[in-house]
PDB file of C-alpha atoms in Angstrom:
ATOM      1  CA  MET A   1     -49.377 -69.684-116.236  1.00 37.00           C
ATOM      2  CA  SER A   2     -52.821 -68.498-114.569  1.00 46.00           C
ATOM      3  CA  GLU A   3     -51.655 -65.543-112.032  1.00 51.00           C
ATOM      4  CA  SER A   4     -52.674 -67.690-109.092  1.00 49.00           C
ATOM      5  CA  LYS A   5     -50.145 -70.432-110.081  1.00 49.00           C
ATOM      6  CA  THR A   6     -47.430 -68.359-110.789  1.00 46.00           C
ATOM      7  CA  LYS A   7     -47.726 -66.444-107.511  1.00 47.00           C
ATOM      8  CA  LYS A   8     -48.209 -69.975-105.433  1.00 49.00           C
ATOM      9  CA  ARG A   9     -45.044 -71.294-107.269  1.00 46.00           C
ATOM     10  CA  GLY A  10     -42.928 -68.509-107.177  1.00 47.00           C
ATOM     11  CA  ALA A  11     -43.565 -66.214-104.093  1.00 57.00           C
ATOM     12  CA  SER A  12     -42.169 -68.816-101.631  1.00 57.00           C
ATOM     13  CA  GLY A  13     -38.858 -68.253-103.287  1.00 77.00           C
ATOM     14  CA  ILE A  14     -39.028 -64.109-102.160  1.00 90.00           C
ATOM     15  CA  GLY A  15     -37.238 -63.843 -98.947  1.00 93.00           C
ATOM     16  CA  ALA A  16     -38.760 -61.616 -95.902  1.00 94.00           C
ATOM     17  CA  GLU A  17     -36.252 -59.246 -96.592  1.00 96.00           C
ATOM     18  CA  ARG A  18     -37.321 -58.624-100.388  1.00 96.00           C
ATOM     19  CA  LEU A  19     -40.814 -58.902 -99.429  1.00 96.00           C
ATOM     20  CA  ALA A  20     -40.217 -56.011 -97.007  1.00 97.00           C
ATOM     21  CA  GLN A  21     -38.642 -53.635 -99.414  1.00 97.00           C
ATOM     22  CA  LEU A  22     -41.398 -54.542-102.262  1.00 97.00           C
ATOM     23  CA  ASN A  23     -44.435 -53.594 -99.309  1.00 97.00           C
ATOM     24  CA  ALA A  24     -42.418 -50.562 -98.519  1.00 97.00           C
ATOM     25  CA  GLY A  25     -42.684 -49.054-101.786  1.00 97.00           C
ATOM     26  CA  ALA A  26     -39.517 -51.244-103.602  1.00 97.00           C
ATOM     27  CA  GLN A  27     -40.211 -51.352-107.510  1.00 97.00           C
ATOM     28  CA  ALA A  28     -40.594 -55.239-108.361  1.00 97.00           C
ATOM     29  CA  ILE A  29     -38.277 -56.736-110.777  1.00 96.00           C
ATOM     30  CA  THR A  30     -40.219 -60.071-111.997  1.00 95.00           C
ATOM     31  CA  LEU A  31     -43.881 -60.749-112.066  1.00 94.00           C
ATOM     32  CA  THR A  32     -43.602 -63.025-109.489  1.00 95.00           C
ATOM     33  CA  GLU A  33     -42.541 -60.054-107.177  1.00 96.00           C
ATOM     34  CA  CYS A  34     -45.435 -57.997-108.505  1.00 95.00           C
ATOM     35  CA  LEU A  35     -47.566 -60.869-107.175  1.00 95.00           C
ATOM     36  CA  ALA A  36     -46.751 -61.142-103.884  1.00 95.00           C
ATOM     37  CA  VAL A  37     -47.000 -57.758-103.054  1.00 96.00           C
ATOM     38  CA  ASP A  38     -49.270 -56.930 -99.736  1.00 97.00           C
ATOM     39  CA  PHE A  39     -51.216 -53.978-100.858  1.00 97.00           C
ATOM     40  CA  ALA A  40     -52.990 -53.475 -97.825  1.00 97.00           C
ATOM     41  CA  ALA A  41     -49.601 -53.395 -96.141  1.00 97.00           C
ATOM     42  CA  LEU A  42     -47.860 -51.329 -99.221  1.00 97.00           C
ATOM     43  CA  MET A  43     -50.752 -48.740 -98.707  1.00 97.00           C
ATOM     44  CA  GLY A  44     -50.223 -48.503 -95.155  1.00 96.00           C
ATOM     45  CA  ASN A  45     -46.979 -47.476 -95.737  1.00 96.00           C
ATOM     46  CA  ILE A  46     -46.840 -45.308 -98.878  1.00 94.00           C
ATOM     47  CA  VAL A  47     -50.137 -43.207 -98.389  1.00 92.00           C
ATOM     48  CA  PRO A  48     -50.684 -40.793 -95.629  1.00 87.00           C
ATOM     49  CA  GLY A  49     -53.866 -40.492 -93.434  1.00 85.00           C
ATOM     50  CA  ILE A  50     -55.221 -43.565 -95.524  1.00 94.00           C
ATOM     51  CA  ASP A  51     -57.724 -44.791 -92.685  1.00 95.00           C
ATOM     52  CA  ASP A  52     -57.779 -48.086 -91.137  1.00 96.00           C
ATOM     53  CA  ASP A  53     -61.361 -49.146 -92.971  1.00 96.00           C
ATOM     54  CA  ALA A  54     -59.662 -48.517 -96.263  1.00 96.00           C
ATOM     55  CA  LEU A  55     -56.916 -51.049 -94.989  1.00 97.00           C
ATOM     56  CA  ALA A  56     -59.065 -53.669 -93.758  1.00 98.00           C
ATOM     57  CA  GLU A  57     -61.443 -53.661 -97.042  1.00 97.00           C
ATOM     58  CA  MET A  58     -58.049 -54.094 -98.998  1.00 97.00           C
ATOM     59  CA  THR A  59     -56.830 -57.053 -96.257  1.00 97.00           C
ATOM     60  CA  SER A  60     -60.260 -58.469 -97.449  1.00 97.00           C
ATOM     61  CA  ALA A  61     -59.415 -58.800-100.273  1.00 96.00           C
ATOM     62  CA  ALA A  62     -55.977 -60.172-100.120  1.00 95.00           C
ATOM     63  CA  SER A  63     -57.154 -63.378-101.908  1.00 93.00           C
ATOM     64  CA  ALA A  64     -58.871 -61.894-105.265  1.00 93.00           C
ATOM     65  CA  GLY A  65     -56.949 -61.564-108.323  1.00 93.00           C
ATOM     66  CA  ILE A  66     -54.424 -58.981-108.665  1.00 95.00           C
ATOM     67  CA  SER A  67     -56.631 -57.345-111.748  1.00 93.00           C
ATOM     68  CA  ARG A  68     -59.505 -57.150-109.131  1.00 95.00           C
ATOM     69  CA  ARG A  69     -57.334 -55.623-106.541  1.00 97.00           C
ATOM     70  CA  MET A  70     -55.493 -52.663-108.518  1.00 97.00           C
ATOM     71  CA  PRO A  71     -59.211 -50.860-109.435  1.00 96.00           C
ATOM     72  CA  LEU A  72     -59.862 -51.603-105.876  1.00 97.00           C
ATOM     73  CA  ALA A  73     -56.875 -49.859-104.443  1.00 97.00           C
ATOM     74  CA  ALA A  74     -57.172 -47.093-106.677  1.00 95.00           C
ATOM     75  CA  ARG A  75     -61.226 -46.270-105.324  1.00 95.00           C
ATOM     76  CA  LEU A  76     -59.934 -46.754-101.759  1.00 96.00           C
ATOM     77  CA  ILE A  77     -57.394 -44.204-102.478  1.00 95.00           C
ATOM     78  CA  GLY A  78     -59.383 -41.997-104.828  1.00 91.00           C
ATOM     79  CA  GLU A  79     -62.436 -41.425-102.443  1.00 91.00           C
ATOM     80  CA  ARG A  80     -60.689 -40.554 -99.278  1.00 90.00           C
ATOM     81  CA  LEU A  81     -57.892 -38.776-101.284  1.00 89.00           C
ATOM     82  CA  GLY A  82     -59.323 -37.312-104.298  1.00 86.00           C
ATOM     83  CA  PRO A  83     -58.492 -37.126-107.754  1.00 80.00           C
ATOM     84  CA  SER A  84     -55.275 -34.909-107.154  1.00 83.00           C
ATOM     85  CA  THR A  85     -53.379 -38.009-105.278  1.00 89.00           C
ATOM     86  CA  PHE A  86     -52.758 -39.253-109.172  1.00 91.00           C
ATOM     87  CA  GLU A  87     -49.673 -36.960-109.709  1.00 92.00           C
ATOM     88  CA  THR A  88     -48.293 -38.172-106.215  1.00 92.00           C
ATOM     89  CA  LEU A  89     -48.935 -41.828-107.217  1.00 95.00           C
ATOM     90  CA  LYS A  90     -47.481 -41.892-110.801  1.00 95.00           C
ATOM     91  CA  GLN A  91     -44.218 -40.526-109.675  1.00 95.00           C
ATOM     92  CA  HIS A  92     -43.684 -43.040-107.054  1.00 96.00           C
ATOM     93  CA  SER A  93     -40.948 -45.523-107.002  1.00 96.00           C
ATOM     94  CA  SER A  94     -43.262 -48.719-106.483  1.00 97.00           C
ATOM     95  CA  ASP A  95     -44.562 -50.306-109.711  1.00 98.00           C
ATOM     96  CA  THR A  96     -47.988 -51.728-107.936  1.00 98.00           C
ATOM     97  CA  VAL A  97     -47.995 -48.087-107.057  1.00 97.00           C
ATOM     98  CA  ARG A  98     -47.842 -46.036-110.525  1.00 98.00           C
ATOM     99  CA  GLY A  99     -50.336 -49.497-111.451  1.00 98.00           C
ATOM    100  CA  TRP A 100     -53.066 -47.528-108.853  1.00 97.00           C
ATOM    101  CA  ALA A 101     -52.377 -44.330-110.622  1.00 96.00           C
ATOM    102  CA  CYS A 102     -53.473 -45.617-114.055  1.00 97.00           C
ATOM    103  CA  PHE A 103     -56.744 -46.870-112.221  1.00 96.00           C
ATOM    104  CA  VAL A 104     -57.427 -43.758-110.330  1.00 94.00           C
ATOM    105  CA  ALA A 105     -57.009 -41.926-114.238  1.00 93.00           C
ATOM    106  CA  ALA A 106     -59.265 -44.451-115.434  1.00 94.00           C
ATOM    107  CA  ALA A 107     -61.645 -43.539-112.726  1.00 92.00           C
ATOM    108  CA  GLY A 108     -61.745 -40.086-113.723  1.00 88.00           C
ATOM    109  CA  VAL A 109     -65.118 -38.339-113.752  1.00 87.00           C
ATOM    110  CA  ASN A 110     -65.848 -35.638-116.679  1.00 90.00           C
ATOM    111  CA  MET A 111     -63.208 -36.755-118.712  1.00 93.00           C
ATOM    112  CA  THR A 112     -62.692 -36.662-122.386  1.00 96.00           C
ATOM    113  CA  LEU A 113     -61.576 -40.246-123.805  1.00 97.00           C
ATOM    114  CA  ALA A 114     -58.940 -37.719-125.369  1.00 97.00           C
ATOM    115  CA  GLU A 115     -58.004 -36.187-121.735  1.00 96.00           C
ATOM    116  CA  ARG A 116     -58.125 -39.830-120.717  1.00 96.00           C
ATOM    117  CA  LEU A 117     -55.478 -41.144-122.591  1.00 97.00           C
ATOM    118  CA  ALA A 118     -53.627 -37.921-122.173  1.00 96.00           C
ATOM    119  CA  ALA A 119     -53.416 -38.652-118.660  1.00 95.00           C
ATOM    120  CA  ILE A 120     -52.250 -42.430-119.002  1.00 97.00           C
ATOM    121  CA  ARG A 121     -49.864 -41.449-121.342  1.00 97.00           C
ATOM    122  CA  PRO A 122     -46.793 -41.339-119.332  1.00 97.00           C
ATOM    123  CA  LEU A 123     -47.629 -44.363-117.557  1.00 98.00           C
ATOM    124  CA  ALA A 124     -47.939 -46.460-121.021  1.00 98.00           C
ATOM    125  CA  ASP A 125     -44.129 -44.960-121.747  1.00 98.00           C
ATOM    126  CA  ASP A 126     -43.443 -46.269-118.231  1.00 98.00           C
ATOM    127  CA  SER A 127     -39.976 -47.770-117.861  1.00 97.00           C
ATOM    128  CA  HIS A 128     -41.779 -50.758-115.900  1.00 98.00           C
ATOM    129  CA  PHE A 129     -43.356 -53.594-118.063  1.00 97.00           C
ATOM    130  CA  GLY A 130     -46.207 -53.760-115.556  1.00 97.00           C
ATOM    131  CA  VAL A 131     -47.141 -50.612-115.088  1.00 98.00           C
ATOM    132  CA  ARG A 132     -47.264 -50.482-119.028  1.00 98.00           C
ATOM    133  CA  GLU A 133     -49.649 -53.516-118.716  1.00 97.00           C
ATOM    134  CA  TRP A 134     -51.734 -51.396-115.645  1.00 97.00           C
ATOM    135  CA  ALA A 135     -52.261 -48.379-118.357  1.00 98.00           C
ATOM    136  CA  TRP A 136     -53.741 -50.011-121.300  1.00 97.00           C
ATOM    137  CA  ILE A 137     -56.314 -52.582-119.150  1.00 97.00           C
ATOM    138  CA  ALA A 138     -57.485 -49.484-116.543  1.00 97.00           C
ATOM    139  CA  VAL A 139     -58.684 -47.204-119.922  1.00 97.00           C
ATOM    140  CA  ARG A 140     -59.774 -50.256-121.883  1.00 97.00           C
ATOM    141  CA  PRO A 141     -63.179 -50.314-120.618  1.00 96.00           C
ATOM    142  CA  HIS A 142     -63.418 -46.938-121.873  1.00 97.00           C
ATOM    143  CA  LEU A 143     -61.805 -47.764-125.453  1.00 97.00           C
ATOM    144  CA  ALA A 144     -64.192 -49.671-125.525  1.00 97.00           C
ATOM    145  CA  ALA A 145     -67.200 -47.936-124.704  1.00 96.00           C
ATOM    146  CA  ASP A 146     -66.290 -45.362-127.879  1.00 96.00           C
ATOM    147  CA  LEU A 147     -64.342 -47.788-130.065  1.00 97.00           C
ATOM    148  CA  ASP A 148     -64.507 -45.536-133.044  1.00 96.00           C
ATOM    149  CA  GLN A 149     -63.213 -42.406-131.555  1.00 97.00           C
ATOM    150  CA  ALA A 150     -60.657 -44.619-129.608  1.00 98.00           C
ATOM    151  CA  ILE A 151     -59.372 -45.978-132.974  1.00 98.00           C
ATOM    152  CA  ALA A 152     -59.241 -42.465-134.617  1.00 98.00           C
ATOM    153  CA  LEU A 153     -57.303 -40.836-131.359  1.00 98.00           C
ATOM    154  CA  LEU A 154     -54.838 -44.063-131.273  1.00 98.00           C
ATOM    155  CA  ALA A 155     -54.318 -43.905-134.946  1.00 98.00           C
ATOM    156  CA  ALA A 156     -53.734 -40.198-135.091  1.00 96.00           C
ATOM    157  CA  GLU A 157     -51.655 -39.579-131.967  1.00 93.00           C
ATOM    158  CA  TRP A 158     -50.063 -42.880-131.042  1.00 98.00           C
ATOM    159  CA  THR A 159     -49.280 -45.288-133.999  1.00 98.00           C
ATOM    160  CA  SER A 160     -46.434 -42.524-135.049  1.00 97.00           C
ATOM    161  CA  ASP A 161     -44.852 -42.059-131.838  1.00 98.00           C
ATOM    162  CA  ARG A 162     -41.063 -42.364-131.105  1.00 97.00           C
ATOM    163  CA  SER A 163     -41.463 -44.631-128.238  1.00 98.00           C
ATOM    164  CA  GLU A 164     -41.995 -48.064-128.885  1.00 98.00           C
ATOM    165  CA  ARG A 165     -44.067 -48.290-125.724  1.00 98.00           C
ATOM    166  CA  ILE A 166     -46.702 -45.713-127.186  1.00 98.00           C
ATOM    167  CA  ARG A 167     -47.093 -47.245-130.554  1.00 98.00           C
ATOM    168  CA  ARG A 168     -47.264 -50.901-128.553  1.00 98.00           C
ATOM    169  CA  PHE A 169     -49.789 -49.439-126.256  1.00 98.00           C
ATOM    170  CA  ALA A 170     -51.873 -48.438-129.886  1.00 98.00           C
ATOM    171  CA  SER A 171     -52.214 -52.319-130.269  1.00 98.00           C
ATOM    172  CA  GLU A 172     -52.141 -53.644-127.397  1.00 97.00           C
ATOM    173  CA  SER A 173     -55.020 -51.518-125.563  1.00 97.00           C
ATOM    174  CA  ILE A 174     -57.075 -52.901-128.304  1.00 98.00           C
ATOM    175  CA  ARG A 175     -56.780 -56.423-128.874  1.00 97.00           C
ATOM    176  CA  PRO A 176     -60.023 -58.479-129.825  1.00 97.00           C
ATOM    177  CA  ARG A 177     -59.367 -61.116-127.266  1.00 95.00           C
ATOM    178  CA  GLY A 178     -56.264 -59.057-124.329  1.00 83.00           C
ATOM    179  CA  VAL A 179     -54.648 -61.020-121.724  1.00 84.00           C
ATOM    180  CA  TRP A 180     -56.688 -60.445-118.192  1.00 84.00           C
ATOM    181  CA  CYS A 181     -59.311 -58.495-119.600  1.00 89.00           C
ATOM    182  CA  ALA A 182     -62.981 -58.578-121.247  1.00 92.00           C
ATOM    183  CA  HIS A 183     -62.861 -59.479-125.018  1.00 96.00           C
ATOM    184  CA  LEU A 184     -64.041 -56.689-127.531  1.00 96.00           C
ATOM    185  CA  SER A 185     -66.752 -58.568-129.497  1.00 96.00           C
ATOM    186  CA  VAL A 186     -66.945 -56.027-131.688  1.00 97.00           C
ATOM    187  CA  LEU A 187     -63.467 -56.862-132.997  1.00 97.00           C
ATOM    188  CA  LYS A 188     -64.248 -60.030-132.886  1.00 97.00           C
ATOM    189  CA  LYS A 189     -66.838 -59.756-135.709  1.00 97.00           C
ATOM    190  CA  GLU A 190     -65.164 -57.068-137.268  1.00 98.00           C
ATOM    191  CA  PRO A 191     -61.619 -56.275-136.798  1.00 98.00           C
ATOM    192  CA  GLU A 192     -61.336 -54.991-140.169  1.00 98.00           C
ATOM    193  CA  ARG A 193     -62.419 -51.437-138.051  1.00 98.00           C
ATOM    194  CA  ALA A 194     -59.432 -51.170-136.584  1.00 98.00           C
ATOM    195  CA  LEU A 195     -57.215 -50.970-139.598  1.00 98.00           C
ATOM    196  CA  PRO A 196     -56.216 -47.551-138.901  1.00 98.00           C
ATOM    197  CA  VAL A 197     -54.252 -48.575-136.042  1.00 98.00           C
ATOM    198  CA  LEU A 198     -52.768 -51.871-137.260  1.00 98.00           C
ATOM    199  CA  GLU A 199     -51.597 -50.808-141.039  1.00 98.00           C
ATOM    200  CA  PRO A 200     -49.200 -47.808-139.689  1.00 98.00           C
ATOM    201  CA  LEU A 201     -47.698 -50.571-137.509  1.00 98.00           C
ATOM    202  CA  ARG A 202     -47.606 -53.655-139.763  1.00 97.00           C
ATOM    203  CA  ALA A 203     -43.689 -53.211-140.440  1.00 97.00           C
ATOM    204  CA  ASP A 204     -42.636 -51.225-137.254  1.00 97.00           C
ATOM    205  CA  PRO A 205     -39.087 -51.788-136.437  1.00 97.00           C
ATOM    206  CA  SER A 206     -39.899 -52.725-132.780  1.00 98.00           C
ATOM    207  CA  PRO A 207     -40.036 -56.753-131.729  1.00 98.00           C
ATOM    208  CA  TYR A 208     -41.859 -55.115-128.649  1.00 98.00           C
ATOM    209  CA  VAL A 209     -44.548 -54.067-131.166  1.00 98.00           C
ATOM    210  CA  GLN A 210     -44.168 -56.262-133.946  1.00 98.00           C
ATOM    211  CA  ASP A 211     -45.553 -58.984-131.126  1.00 98.00           C
ATOM    212  CA  SER A 212     -48.143 -56.909-130.106  1.00 98.00           C
ATOM    213  CA  VAL A 213     -49.961 -56.257-133.653  1.00 98.00           C
ATOM    214  CA  GLY A 214     -48.961 -60.173-134.676  1.00 98.00           C
ATOM    215  CA  ASN A 215     -51.168 -61.084-131.261  1.00 97.00           C
ATOM    216  CA  TRP A 216     -53.623 -59.142-132.681  1.00 98.00           C
ATOM    217  CA  LEU A 217     -54.237 -60.461-135.783  1.00 98.00           C
ATOM    218  CA  ASN A 218     -53.434 -63.751-133.727  1.00 97.00           C
ATOM    219  CA  ASP A 219     -56.512 -62.923-131.625  1.00 96.00           C
ATOM    220  CA  ALA A 220     -58.728 -62.162-134.748  1.00 97.00           C
ATOM    221  CA  ALA A 221     -57.945 -65.227-136.538  1.00 96.00           C
ATOM    222  CA  LYS A 222     -60.090 -67.696-133.949  1.00 95.00           C
ATOM    223  CA  ASP A 223     -62.940 -65.558-135.689  1.00 95.00           C
ATOM    224  CA  ARG A 224     -61.955 -64.474-138.914  1.00 96.00           C
ATOM    225  CA  PRO A 225     -59.298 -66.513-140.088  1.00 96.00           C
ATOM    226  CA  GLU A 226     -59.606 -65.810-143.587  1.00 97.00           C
ATOM    227  CA  TRP A 227     -59.662 -62.303-143.288  1.00 97.00           C
ATOM    228  CA  VAL A 228     -56.422 -62.743-141.369  1.00 97.00           C
ATOM    229  CA  GLN A 229     -55.127 -64.518-144.036  1.00 97.00           C
ATOM    230  CA  ALA A 230     -56.237 -62.196-146.593  1.00 97.00           C
ATOM    231  CA  LEU A 231     -54.504 -59.379-144.637  1.00 97.00           C
ATOM    232  CA  ALA A 232     -51.569 -60.864-144.533  1.00 97.00           C
ATOM    233  CA  ALA A 233     -50.861 -62.100-147.792  1.00 97.00           C
ATOM    234  CA  ARG A 234     -51.458 -58.583-148.663  1.00 97.00           C
ATOM    235  CA  TRP A 235     -49.099 -56.930-146.112  1.00 97.00           C
ATOM    236  CA  SER A 236     -46.646 -59.250-147.267  1.00 95.00           C
ATOM    237  CA  ALA A 237     -47.035 -58.557-150.733  1.00 95.00           C
ATOM    238  CA  GLU A 238     -46.688 -54.714-149.933  1.00 94.00           C
ATOM    239  CA  SER A 239     -44.358 -54.797-147.355  1.00 88.00           C
ATOM    240  CA  SER A 240     -41.862 -57.643-147.924  1.00 83.00           C
ATOM    241  CA  GLY A 241     -39.249 -56.392-145.201  1.00 94.00           C
ATOM    242  CA  PRO A 242     -38.185 -58.819-141.880  1.00 97.00           C
ATOM    243  CA  ALA A 243     -40.580 -57.128-139.784  1.00 97.00           C
ATOM    244  CA  THR A 244     -43.972 -57.484-141.293  1.00 97.00           C
ATOM    245  CA  SER A 245     -43.052 -61.362-142.214  1.00 97.00           C
ATOM    246  CA  ARG A 246     -42.355 -61.608-138.367  1.00 97.00           C
ATOM    247  CA  ILE A 247     -45.700 -60.330-137.949  1.00 98.00           C
ATOM    248  CA  CYS A 248     -47.299 -62.353-140.445  1.00 97.00           C
ATOM    249  CA  ARG A 249     -45.691 -65.224-138.935  1.00 96.00           C
ATOM    250  CA  ARG A 250     -47.205 -64.575-135.418  1.00 96.00           C
ATOM    251  CA  ALA A 251     -50.489 -63.650-137.231  1.00 96.00           C
ATOM    252  CA  LEU A 252     -51.182 -66.934-138.875  1.00 96.00           C
ATOM    253  CA  ARG A 253     -49.595 -69.513-136.149  1.00 94.00           C
ATOM    254  CA  SER A 254     -52.972 -70.515-134.778  1.00 87.00           C
ATOM    255  CA  ILE A 255     -54.397 -70.892-138.217  1.00 88.00           C
ATOM    256  CA  PRO A 256     -54.416 -74.824-139.062  1.00 79.00           C
ATOM    257  CA  THR A 257     -52.660 -75.676-142.518  1.00 69.00           C
ATOM    258  CA  ARG A 258     -54.383 -77.625-145.067  1.00 52.00           C
ATOM    259  CA  SER A 259     -53.847 -81.188-144.834  1.00 41.00           C
ATOM    260  CA  SER A 260     -54.128 -83.987-147.538  1.00 36.00           C
ATOM    261  CA  SER A 261     -55.254 -86.797-145.288  1.00 37.00           C
ATOM    262  CA  GLY A 262     -58.480 -86.343-146.053  1.00 41.00           C
ATOM    263  CA  ASN A 263     -57.736 -87.099-149.674  1.00 41.00           C
ATOM    264  CA  ALA A 264     -56.272 -90.179-148.617  1.00 32.00           C
TER     265      ALA A 264
END
């Protein structure tokens, strides 16, 4: 379901008291609550010294999609309070505010890709599902701009982490056809370039990671179905456990099966 439909169908079910709590900095529980937050109200409530011009610009963007409003909020706060606000934002009770922190980190200047990934890492491991999504969405343009280095860093430092959230970030952040973000055309054409990240996760014990890897390969199957089929066959032969089987089933789910109807 699209963001606008989710917001429209569910927002009316959020009571005024709960909405006031969200706009004061409470953590959202559901996606509907995430989408219902009034960014201008929240910003005015939790960012000391934010000026009226910033709040007016945030208010004027209220009808824009959340993926556009998140970086806007981060830019407005960063321009007025500077990059040091990142530490305050990333520790806030509101998942929306911690999401803003993701985009503040992504907007930082004079940072290497390794430094940017290190800054986003605690947010990639956040307890809230929404913050974890904003973490990879925020830095994805930087990963795309230096894809080979991104793959090398993710393979070396993220795929073997003890946290399933960090391991999942490694896969999710470079999906060829990620949700709510621009596609990575290079990986649509050459998915094999991501094997340093995918191979270590092919038998991951976490369903959270398995789903991401399976979805990654299902993305790739839209453009390179034969490659995905060959990889799934090799993985199935080399790793016969239930984790790999689950990943491969998810990877192959959109590839049409052969039909004998054409021979009738």
